Short mmCIF file of C-alpha atoms and ligand atoms in Angstrom, two decimals:
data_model
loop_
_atom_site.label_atom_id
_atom_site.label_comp_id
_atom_site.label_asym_id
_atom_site.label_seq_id
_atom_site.Cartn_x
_atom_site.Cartn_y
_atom_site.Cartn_z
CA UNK A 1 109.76 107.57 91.60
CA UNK A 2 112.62 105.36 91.09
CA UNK A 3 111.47 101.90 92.72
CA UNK A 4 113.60 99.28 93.95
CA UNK A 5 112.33 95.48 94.16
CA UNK A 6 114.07 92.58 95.37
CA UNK A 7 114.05 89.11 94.58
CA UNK A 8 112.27 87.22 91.21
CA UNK A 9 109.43 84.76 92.12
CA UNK A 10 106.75 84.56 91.00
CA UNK A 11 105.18 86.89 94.03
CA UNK A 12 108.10 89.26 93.33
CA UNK A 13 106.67 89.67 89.46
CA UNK A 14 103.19 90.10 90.31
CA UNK A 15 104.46 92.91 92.62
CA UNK A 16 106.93 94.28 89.63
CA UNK A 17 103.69 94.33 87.32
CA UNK A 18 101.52 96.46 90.34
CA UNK A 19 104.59 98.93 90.65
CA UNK A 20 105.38 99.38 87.25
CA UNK A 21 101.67 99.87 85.90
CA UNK A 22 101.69 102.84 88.81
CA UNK A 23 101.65 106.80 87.06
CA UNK A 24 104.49 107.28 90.33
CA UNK A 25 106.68 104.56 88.61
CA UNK A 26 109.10 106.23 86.62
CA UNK A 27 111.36 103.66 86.44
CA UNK A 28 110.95 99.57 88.60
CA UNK A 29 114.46 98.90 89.30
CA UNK A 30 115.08 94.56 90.04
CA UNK A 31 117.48 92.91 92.14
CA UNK A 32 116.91 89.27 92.01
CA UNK A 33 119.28 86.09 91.87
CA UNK A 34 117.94 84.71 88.47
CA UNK A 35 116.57 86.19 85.38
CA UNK A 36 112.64 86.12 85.94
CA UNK A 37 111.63 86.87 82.17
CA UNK A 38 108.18 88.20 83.11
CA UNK A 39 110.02 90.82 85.01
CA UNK A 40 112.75 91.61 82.82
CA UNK A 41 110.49 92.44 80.17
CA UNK A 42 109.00 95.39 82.95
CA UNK A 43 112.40 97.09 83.62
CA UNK A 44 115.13 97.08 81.60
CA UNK A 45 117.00 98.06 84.98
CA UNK A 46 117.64 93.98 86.54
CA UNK A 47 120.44 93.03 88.03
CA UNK A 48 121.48 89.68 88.64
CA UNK A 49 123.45 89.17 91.66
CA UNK A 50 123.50 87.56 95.50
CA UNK A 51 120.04 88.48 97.68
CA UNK A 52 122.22 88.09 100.89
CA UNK A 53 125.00 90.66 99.60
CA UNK A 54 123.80 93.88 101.04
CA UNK A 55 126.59 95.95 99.95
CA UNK A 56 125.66 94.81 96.32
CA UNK A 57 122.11 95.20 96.83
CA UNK A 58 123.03 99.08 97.99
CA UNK A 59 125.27 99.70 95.47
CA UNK A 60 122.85 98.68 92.76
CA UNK A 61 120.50 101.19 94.48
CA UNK A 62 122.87 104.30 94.63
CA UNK A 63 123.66 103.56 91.08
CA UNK A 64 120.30 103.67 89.49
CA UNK A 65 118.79 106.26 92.03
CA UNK A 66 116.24 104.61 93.89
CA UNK A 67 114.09 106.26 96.40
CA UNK A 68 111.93 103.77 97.64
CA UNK A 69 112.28 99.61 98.12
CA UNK A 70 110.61 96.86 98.43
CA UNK A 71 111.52 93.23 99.75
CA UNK A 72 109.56 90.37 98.65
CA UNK A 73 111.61 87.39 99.83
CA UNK A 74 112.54 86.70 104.01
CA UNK A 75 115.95 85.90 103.95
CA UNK A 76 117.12 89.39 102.72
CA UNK A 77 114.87 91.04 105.01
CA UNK A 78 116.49 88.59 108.27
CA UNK A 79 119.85 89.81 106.09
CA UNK A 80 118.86 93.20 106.86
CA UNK A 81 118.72 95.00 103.84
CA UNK A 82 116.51 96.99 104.76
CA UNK A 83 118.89 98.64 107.44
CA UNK A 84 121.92 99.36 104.94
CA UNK A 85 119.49 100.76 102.32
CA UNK A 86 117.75 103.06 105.25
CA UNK A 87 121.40 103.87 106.41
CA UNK A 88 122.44 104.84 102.27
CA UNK A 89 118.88 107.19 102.49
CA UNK A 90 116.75 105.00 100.70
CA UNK A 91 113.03 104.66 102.28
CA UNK A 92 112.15 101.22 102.45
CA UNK A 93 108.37 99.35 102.48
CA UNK A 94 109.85 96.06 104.15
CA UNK A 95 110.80 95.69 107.94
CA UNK A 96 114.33 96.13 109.37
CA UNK A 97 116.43 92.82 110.41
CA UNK A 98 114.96 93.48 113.97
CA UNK A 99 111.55 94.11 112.86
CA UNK A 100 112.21 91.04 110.68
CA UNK A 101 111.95 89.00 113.99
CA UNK A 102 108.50 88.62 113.72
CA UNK A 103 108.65 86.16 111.32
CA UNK A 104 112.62 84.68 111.77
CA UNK A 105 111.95 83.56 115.32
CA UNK A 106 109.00 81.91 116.81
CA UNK A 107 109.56 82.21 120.51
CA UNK A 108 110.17 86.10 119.78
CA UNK A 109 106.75 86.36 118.58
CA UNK A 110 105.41 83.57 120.85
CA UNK A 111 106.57 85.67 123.75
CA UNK A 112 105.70 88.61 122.52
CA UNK A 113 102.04 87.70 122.45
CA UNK A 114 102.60 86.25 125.89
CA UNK A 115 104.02 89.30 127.00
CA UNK A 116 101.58 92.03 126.16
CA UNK A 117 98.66 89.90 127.00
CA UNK A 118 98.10 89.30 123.61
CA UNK A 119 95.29 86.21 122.78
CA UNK A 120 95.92 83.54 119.54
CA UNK A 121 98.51 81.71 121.45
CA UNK A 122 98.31 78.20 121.44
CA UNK A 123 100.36 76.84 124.99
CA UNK A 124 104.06 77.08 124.36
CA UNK A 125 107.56 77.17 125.47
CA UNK A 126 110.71 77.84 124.80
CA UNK A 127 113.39 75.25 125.99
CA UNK A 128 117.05 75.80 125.90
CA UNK A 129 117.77 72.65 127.76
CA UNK A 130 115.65 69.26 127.48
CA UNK A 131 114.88 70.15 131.14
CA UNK A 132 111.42 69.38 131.78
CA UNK A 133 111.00 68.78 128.34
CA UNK A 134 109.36 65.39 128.69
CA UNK A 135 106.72 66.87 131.54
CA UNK A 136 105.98 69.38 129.18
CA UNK A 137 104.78 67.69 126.71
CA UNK A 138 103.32 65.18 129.07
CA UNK A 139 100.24 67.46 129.86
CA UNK A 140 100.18 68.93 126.37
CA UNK A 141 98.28 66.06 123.87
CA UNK A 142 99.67 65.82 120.74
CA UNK A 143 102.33 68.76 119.62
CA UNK A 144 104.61 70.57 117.31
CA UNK A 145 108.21 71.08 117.38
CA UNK A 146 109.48 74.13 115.92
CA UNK A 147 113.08 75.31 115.20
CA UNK A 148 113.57 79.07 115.71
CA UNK A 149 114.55 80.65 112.42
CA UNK A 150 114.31 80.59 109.05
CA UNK A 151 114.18 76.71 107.72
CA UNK A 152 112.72 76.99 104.49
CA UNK A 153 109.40 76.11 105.77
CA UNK A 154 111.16 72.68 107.08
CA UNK A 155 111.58 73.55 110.93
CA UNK A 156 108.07 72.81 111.79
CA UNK A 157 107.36 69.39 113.01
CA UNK A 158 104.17 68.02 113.91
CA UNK A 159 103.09 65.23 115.61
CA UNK A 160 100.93 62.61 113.75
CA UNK A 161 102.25 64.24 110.20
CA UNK A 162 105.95 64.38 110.66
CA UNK A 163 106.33 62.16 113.51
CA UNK A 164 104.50 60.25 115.88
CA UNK A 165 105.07 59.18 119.30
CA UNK A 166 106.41 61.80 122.03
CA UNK A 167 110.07 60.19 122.18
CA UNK A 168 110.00 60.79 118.29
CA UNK A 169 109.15 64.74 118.95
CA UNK A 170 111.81 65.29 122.32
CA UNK A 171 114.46 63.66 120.03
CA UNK A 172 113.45 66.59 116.97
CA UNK A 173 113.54 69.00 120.04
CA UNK A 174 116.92 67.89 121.67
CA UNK A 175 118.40 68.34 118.12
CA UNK A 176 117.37 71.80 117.42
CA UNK A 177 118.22 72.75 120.40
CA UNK A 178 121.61 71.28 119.93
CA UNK A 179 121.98 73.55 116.63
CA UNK A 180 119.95 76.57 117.71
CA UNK A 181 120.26 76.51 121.09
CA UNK A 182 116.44 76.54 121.60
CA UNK A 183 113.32 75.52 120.39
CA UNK A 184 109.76 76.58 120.74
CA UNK A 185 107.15 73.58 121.57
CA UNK A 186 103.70 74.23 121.61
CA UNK A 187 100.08 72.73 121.33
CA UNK A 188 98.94 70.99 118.27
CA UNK A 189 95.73 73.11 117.39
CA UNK A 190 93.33 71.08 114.72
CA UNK A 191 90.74 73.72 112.53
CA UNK A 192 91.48 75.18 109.65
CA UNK A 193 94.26 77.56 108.31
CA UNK A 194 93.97 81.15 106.58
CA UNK A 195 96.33 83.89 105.49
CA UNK A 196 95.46 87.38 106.50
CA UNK A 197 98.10 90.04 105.30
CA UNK A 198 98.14 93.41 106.30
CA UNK A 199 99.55 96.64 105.23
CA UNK A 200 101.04 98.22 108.38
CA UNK A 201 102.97 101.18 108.55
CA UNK A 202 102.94 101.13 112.55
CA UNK A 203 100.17 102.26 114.05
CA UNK A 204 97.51 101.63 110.92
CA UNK A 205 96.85 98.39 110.18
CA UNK A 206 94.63 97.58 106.69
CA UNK A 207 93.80 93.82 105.95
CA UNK A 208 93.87 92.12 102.36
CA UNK A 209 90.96 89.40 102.02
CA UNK A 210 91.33 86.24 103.79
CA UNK A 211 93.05 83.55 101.75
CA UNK A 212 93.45 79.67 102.21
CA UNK A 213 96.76 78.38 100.78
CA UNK A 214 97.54 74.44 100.23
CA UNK A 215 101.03 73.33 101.49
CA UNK A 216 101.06 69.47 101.06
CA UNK A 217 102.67 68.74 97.51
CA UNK A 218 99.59 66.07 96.21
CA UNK A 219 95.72 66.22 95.70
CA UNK A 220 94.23 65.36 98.99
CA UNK A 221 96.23 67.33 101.34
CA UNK A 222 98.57 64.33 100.35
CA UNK A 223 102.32 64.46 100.59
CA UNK A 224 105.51 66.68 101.88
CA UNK A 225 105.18 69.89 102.59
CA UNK A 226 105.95 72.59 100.14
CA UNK A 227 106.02 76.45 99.83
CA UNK A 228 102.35 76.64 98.50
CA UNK A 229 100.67 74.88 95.38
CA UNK A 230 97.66 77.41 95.55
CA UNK A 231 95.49 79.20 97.13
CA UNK A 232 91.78 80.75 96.84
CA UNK A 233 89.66 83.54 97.92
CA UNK A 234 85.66 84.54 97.92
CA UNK A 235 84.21 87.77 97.46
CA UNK A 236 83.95 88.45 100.56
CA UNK A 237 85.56 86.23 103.02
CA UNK A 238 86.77 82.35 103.42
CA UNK A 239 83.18 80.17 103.84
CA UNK A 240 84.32 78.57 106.75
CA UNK A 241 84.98 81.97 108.75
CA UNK A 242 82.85 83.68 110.29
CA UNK A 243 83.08 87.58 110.10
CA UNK A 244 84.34 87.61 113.67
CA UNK A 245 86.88 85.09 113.26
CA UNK A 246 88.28 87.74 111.13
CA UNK A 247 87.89 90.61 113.25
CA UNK A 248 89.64 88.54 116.21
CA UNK A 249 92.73 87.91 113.63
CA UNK A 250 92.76 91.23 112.90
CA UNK A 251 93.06 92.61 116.16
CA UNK A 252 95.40 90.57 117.09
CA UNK A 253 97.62 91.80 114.25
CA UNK A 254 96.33 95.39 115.67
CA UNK A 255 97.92 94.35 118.99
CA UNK A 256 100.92 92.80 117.77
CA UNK A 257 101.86 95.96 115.62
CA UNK A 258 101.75 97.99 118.74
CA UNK A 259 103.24 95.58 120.85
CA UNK A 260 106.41 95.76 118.42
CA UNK A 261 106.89 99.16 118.39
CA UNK A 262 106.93 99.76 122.45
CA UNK A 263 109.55 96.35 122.28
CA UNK A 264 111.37 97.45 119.88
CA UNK A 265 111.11 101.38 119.88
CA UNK A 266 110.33 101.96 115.77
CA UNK A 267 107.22 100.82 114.13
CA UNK A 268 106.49 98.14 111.98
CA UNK A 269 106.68 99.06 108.05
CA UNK A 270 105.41 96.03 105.84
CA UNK A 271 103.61 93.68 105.26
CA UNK A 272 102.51 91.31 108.56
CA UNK A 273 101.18 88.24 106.91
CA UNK A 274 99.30 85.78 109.79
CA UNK A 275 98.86 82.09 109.34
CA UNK A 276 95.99 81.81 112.16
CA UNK A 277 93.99 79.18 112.49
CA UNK A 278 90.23 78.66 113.14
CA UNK A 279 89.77 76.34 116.29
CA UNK A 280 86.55 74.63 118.16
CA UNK A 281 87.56 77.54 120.69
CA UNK A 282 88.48 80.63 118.41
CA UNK A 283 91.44 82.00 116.62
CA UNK A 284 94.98 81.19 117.45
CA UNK A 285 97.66 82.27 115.52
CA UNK A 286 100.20 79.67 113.55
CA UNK A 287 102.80 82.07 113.41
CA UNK A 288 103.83 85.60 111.32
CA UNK A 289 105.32 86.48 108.27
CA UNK A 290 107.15 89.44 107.53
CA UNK A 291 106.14 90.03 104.20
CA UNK A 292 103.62 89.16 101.25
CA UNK A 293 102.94 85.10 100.70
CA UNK A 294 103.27 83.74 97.97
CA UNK A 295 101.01 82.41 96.13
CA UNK A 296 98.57 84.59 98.83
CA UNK A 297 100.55 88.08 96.81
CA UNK A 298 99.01 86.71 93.40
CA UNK A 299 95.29 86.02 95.04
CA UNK A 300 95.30 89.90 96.75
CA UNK A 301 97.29 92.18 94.19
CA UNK A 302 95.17 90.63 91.55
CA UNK A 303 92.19 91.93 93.56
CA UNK A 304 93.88 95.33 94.41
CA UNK A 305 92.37 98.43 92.83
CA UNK A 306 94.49 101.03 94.83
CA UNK A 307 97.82 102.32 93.52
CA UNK A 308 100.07 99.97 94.81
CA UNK A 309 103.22 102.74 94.95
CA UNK A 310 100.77 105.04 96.95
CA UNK A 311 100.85 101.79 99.66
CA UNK A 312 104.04 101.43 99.86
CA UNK A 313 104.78 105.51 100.23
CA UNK A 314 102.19 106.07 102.95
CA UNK A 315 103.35 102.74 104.83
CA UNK A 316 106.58 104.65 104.58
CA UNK A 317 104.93 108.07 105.88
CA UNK A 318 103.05 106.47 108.40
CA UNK A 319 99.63 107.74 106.34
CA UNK A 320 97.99 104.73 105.88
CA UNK A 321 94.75 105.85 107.47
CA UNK A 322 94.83 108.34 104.81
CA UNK A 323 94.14 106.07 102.13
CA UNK A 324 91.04 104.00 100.88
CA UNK A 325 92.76 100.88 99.85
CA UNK A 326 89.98 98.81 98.17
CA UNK A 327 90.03 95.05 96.57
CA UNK A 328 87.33 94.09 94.06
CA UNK A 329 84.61 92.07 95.11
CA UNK A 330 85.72 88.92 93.03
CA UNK A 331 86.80 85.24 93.70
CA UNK A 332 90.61 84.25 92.83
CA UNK A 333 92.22 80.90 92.25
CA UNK A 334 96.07 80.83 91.94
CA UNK A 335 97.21 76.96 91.02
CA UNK A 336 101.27 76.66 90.80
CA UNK A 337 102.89 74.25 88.10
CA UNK A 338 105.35 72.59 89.53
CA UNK A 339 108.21 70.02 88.56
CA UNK A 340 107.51 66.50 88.43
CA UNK A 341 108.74 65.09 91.56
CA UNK A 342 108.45 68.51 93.36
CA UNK A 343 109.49 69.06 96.21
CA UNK A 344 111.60 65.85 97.03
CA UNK A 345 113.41 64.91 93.59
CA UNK A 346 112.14 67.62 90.96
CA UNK A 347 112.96 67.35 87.59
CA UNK A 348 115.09 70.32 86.64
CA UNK A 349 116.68 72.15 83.12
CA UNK A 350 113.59 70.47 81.44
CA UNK A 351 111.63 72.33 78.95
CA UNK A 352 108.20 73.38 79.32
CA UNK A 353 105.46 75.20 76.97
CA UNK A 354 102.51 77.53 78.15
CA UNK A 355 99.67 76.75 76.16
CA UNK A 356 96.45 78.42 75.43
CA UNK A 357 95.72 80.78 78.13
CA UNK A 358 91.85 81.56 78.76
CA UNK A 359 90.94 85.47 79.13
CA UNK A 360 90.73 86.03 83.07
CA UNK A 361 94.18 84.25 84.00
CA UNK A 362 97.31 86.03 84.00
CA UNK A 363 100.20 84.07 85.03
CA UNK A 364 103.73 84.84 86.79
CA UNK A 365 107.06 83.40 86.86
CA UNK A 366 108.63 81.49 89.37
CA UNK A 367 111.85 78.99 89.67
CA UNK A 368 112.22 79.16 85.38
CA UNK A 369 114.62 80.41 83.60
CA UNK A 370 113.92 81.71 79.63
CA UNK A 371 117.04 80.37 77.47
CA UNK A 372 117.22 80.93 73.10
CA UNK A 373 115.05 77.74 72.54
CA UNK A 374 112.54 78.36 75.48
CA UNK A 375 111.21 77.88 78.83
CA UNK A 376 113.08 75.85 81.16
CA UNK A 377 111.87 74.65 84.86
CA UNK A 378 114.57 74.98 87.24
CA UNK A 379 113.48 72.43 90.13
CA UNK A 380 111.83 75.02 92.37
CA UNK A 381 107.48 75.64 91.75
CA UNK A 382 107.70 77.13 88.05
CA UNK A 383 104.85 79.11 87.23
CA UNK A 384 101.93 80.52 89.23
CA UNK A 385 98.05 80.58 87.33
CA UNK A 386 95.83 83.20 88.96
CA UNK A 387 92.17 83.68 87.52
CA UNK A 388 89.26 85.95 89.15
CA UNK A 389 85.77 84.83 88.87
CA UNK A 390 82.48 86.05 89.95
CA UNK A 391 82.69 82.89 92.03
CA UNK A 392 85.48 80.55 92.84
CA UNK A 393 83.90 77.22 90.87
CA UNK A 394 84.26 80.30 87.88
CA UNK A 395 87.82 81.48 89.03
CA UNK A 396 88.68 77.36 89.20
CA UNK A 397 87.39 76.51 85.58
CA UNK A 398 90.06 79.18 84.17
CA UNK A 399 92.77 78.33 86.36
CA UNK A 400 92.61 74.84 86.09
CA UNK A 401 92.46 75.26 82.32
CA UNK A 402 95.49 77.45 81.81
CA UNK A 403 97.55 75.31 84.59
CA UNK A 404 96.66 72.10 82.39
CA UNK A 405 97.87 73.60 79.15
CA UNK A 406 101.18 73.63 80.16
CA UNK A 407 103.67 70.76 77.89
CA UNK A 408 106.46 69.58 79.80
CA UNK A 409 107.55 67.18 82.91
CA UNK A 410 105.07 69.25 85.11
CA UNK A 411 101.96 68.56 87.35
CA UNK A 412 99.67 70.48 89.41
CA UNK A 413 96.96 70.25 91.88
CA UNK A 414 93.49 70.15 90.19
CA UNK A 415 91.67 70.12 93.79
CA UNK A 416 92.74 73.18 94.61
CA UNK A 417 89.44 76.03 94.33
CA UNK A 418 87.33 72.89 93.85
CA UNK A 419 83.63 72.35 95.16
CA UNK A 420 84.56 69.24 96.64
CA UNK A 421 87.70 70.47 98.43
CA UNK A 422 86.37 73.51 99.69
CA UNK A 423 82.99 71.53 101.03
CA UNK A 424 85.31 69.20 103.06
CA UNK A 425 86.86 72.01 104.53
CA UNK A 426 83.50 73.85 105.49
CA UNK A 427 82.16 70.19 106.87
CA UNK A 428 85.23 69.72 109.06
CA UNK A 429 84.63 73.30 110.71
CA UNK A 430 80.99 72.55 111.13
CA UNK A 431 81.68 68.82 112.93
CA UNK A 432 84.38 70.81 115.26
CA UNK A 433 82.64 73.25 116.48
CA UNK A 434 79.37 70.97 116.93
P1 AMP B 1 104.78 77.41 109.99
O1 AMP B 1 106.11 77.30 109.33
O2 AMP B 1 104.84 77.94 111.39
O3 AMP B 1 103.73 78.07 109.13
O4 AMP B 1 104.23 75.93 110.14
C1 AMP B 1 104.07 75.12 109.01
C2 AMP B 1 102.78 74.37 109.12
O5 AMP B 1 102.80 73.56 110.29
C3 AMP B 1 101.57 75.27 109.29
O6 AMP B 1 101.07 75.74 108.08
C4 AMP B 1 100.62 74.34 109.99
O7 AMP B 1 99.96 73.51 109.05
C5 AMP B 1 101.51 73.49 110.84
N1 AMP B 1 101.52 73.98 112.24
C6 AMP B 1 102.36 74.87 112.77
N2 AMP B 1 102.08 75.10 114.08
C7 AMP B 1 101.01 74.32 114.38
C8 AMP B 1 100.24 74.08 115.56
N3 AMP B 1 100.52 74.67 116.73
N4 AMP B 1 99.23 73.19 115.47
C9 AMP B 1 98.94 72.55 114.32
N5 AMP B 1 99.63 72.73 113.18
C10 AMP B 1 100.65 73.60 113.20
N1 LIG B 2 102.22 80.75 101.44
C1 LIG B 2 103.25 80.43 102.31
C2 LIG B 2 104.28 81.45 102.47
O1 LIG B 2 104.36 82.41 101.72
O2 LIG B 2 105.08 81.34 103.39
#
């Protein structure tokens, strides 16, 4: 098959390497805004060009032939290039622009839940006016503001990390809604947050391993928020979930697939990736993704064992049940190298040099850009470090190595897969629920 992927991250190149290595792969066709040279060296059919231009991102299709694509990026798929390939013939892996919704507005899926009786909620609503704004969040504790749509991961406010008294929060709120027109409040829910991401092709729904990723920039669970410095996984599952925890997030993911295709009248083909958190009184759900995470993609295709291009066809078909998708039993640690000053004030068009590598890590390209003299870091996280382990204090060791031999005006967090950091996180879930 002729196989079409779009964008050039680092998640995007891990994906690239699982289609590509496929027998069904006859040739990985790339659409991505920047030259990712771990992916051009898979395909020598990339095209540079615009991830929002549709017609482009068709064109380049027809051209080369493809039959089947894949989005890894949101913005294309809220774009809705997944409904001008369908309409040019081309089977797609990724959600339509409607579909899509699941991740580009809250208070759809917020009211979806709501609306099929769905549990994982935490209490919410959506205000178009500041009406009974202030009541609201009167009876509701502490809370988050969120902006419907995509924001770069920047339209989530929460109270006691991005601001603090209620006045603070209804003045976030007023202003979104003066934007967007709306905005979702809801609950603040305290416990601790994992990524489950499931193939779904509409009515089958098969779960990757549970994964914990790390969004503040510094060591600690210090600093801004960022797209994700890292991210771990056990053999089995998370140590500070219990097997039903999972089982609840997955059925709620069960339920929410169905739930989209009676709303919306076509199933769900992709990937639904849920941030959920574990609470004192179960699982609620942070919100969903429409695609793989990233770094969560290099933690669960690193683990994959099935044909990756037999996924994506029988998400396509509908055959998922058909398939015995498997993950080895092994640990993962993915650490990102980013840019000093990431994300606020990164350095950028600065040099950087991947040492010695240790056997066990692979590593993927992100925000760099390979010029005649070398590597350069282009202000966005640069390279992602993935190692697999028997155990994750093994999976660390080689991450952590390979992410520290990396020259250049670039840092990292060494916490992440750590003992320490992992303990803290098990003790925290312990003093909740006790
Ligand atoms: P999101 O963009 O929805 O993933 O939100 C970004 C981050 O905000 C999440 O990873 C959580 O850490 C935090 N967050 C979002 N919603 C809530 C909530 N209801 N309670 C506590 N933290 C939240
Ligand atoms: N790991 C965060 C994200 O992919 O959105």
């Amino acid at each position: 098959m002729r196989i079409l992927l779009i964008g050039n991250g680092a998640r995007e190149h891990i994906l690239a390497k699982k289609i590509a290595e496929s027998p069904q792969c006859e040739e990985l066709l790339v659409f991505g805004n920047a030259l990712n040279p771990g992916m051009e060296s898979l395909t020598s059919t990339y095209h540079v060009g615009d991830l929002e231009d549709n017609e482009a991102i068709v064109a380049f299709a027809e051209q080369n032939g493809a039959e089947l694509a894949v989005v890894g990026p949101e913005n294309p798929i809220a774009n809705g290039v997944v409904d001008a390939l369908r309409a040019a013939g081309i089977s797609c892996a990724s959600p339509t622009k409607k579909m899509g919704q699941l991740e580009s507005s809250k208070g759809f899926t917020r009211d979806l839940l709501k609306k099929y009786g769905i549990e994982g909620n935490p209490s919410f609503k959506v205000f178009e006016s500041e009406e009974g704004m202030a009541e609201f969040v009167e009876n509701l504790g502490a809370f988050v503001v969120k902006a419907d749509g995509l924001h770069g991961g920047k339209g989530v406010l929460v109270q006691g990390d991005h601001f603090e008294s209620a006045g603070e929060g209804l003045e976030a709120a007023k202003k979104f809604i003066d934007s967007d027109g709306h905005v979702v409040i809801e609950e603040k829910l305290v416990g601790q947050e994992f990524s489950l991401m499931s193939f779904v092709d509409g009515d089958h729904v098969v779960d990757m391993p549970t994964i914990q990723d790390h969004k503040r920039s510094y060591e600690g669970d210090k600093g801004p928020n960022t797209g994700g410095m890292g991210t771990y996984s056990y053999p089995d599952r998370l140590p500070f979930l219990e097997a039903s925890d999972v089982e609840a997030a997955h059925q709620i993911t069960v339920k929410v697939a169905k739930a989209l295709k009676e709303e919306l009248g076509e199933p769900f083909v992709g990937i639904m990736y849920g941030g959920f958190m574990v609470t004192k009184t179960g699982v609620r759900l942070i919100e969903y993704n429409a695609r793989f995470g990233d770094p969560e993609a290099m933690n669960a295709l690193t683990l994959l064992e099935t044909d990756l291009v037999d996924i994506l066809k029988a998400q396509v078909d509908g055959t998922l049940d058909q398939l015995d998708i498997r993950f080895s039993k092994k640990a993962t640690v993915c650490k990102y190298v980013v840019p000093e000053g990431y994300p606020s004030a990164p350095v950028k068009n600065e040099q950087i040099e991947i040492g010695d590598v240790p056997e066990g890590v692979d590593y993927y390209y992100a925000s760099v850009d390979q010029r005649e003299d070398g590597l350069y870091i282009l202000g966005s996280r640069s390279v992602a470090f993935v190692a697999t382990g028997e155990t994750v204090e093994e999976a660390e060791k080689l991450a952590e190595k390979a992410a520290s031999s990396v020259s250049g005006p670039v840092t990292h967090r060494k916490d992440i897969g750590t003992r320490e950091l992992i303990e803290k996180r098990v003790e925290m879930m312990e003093a909740l629920k006790n």
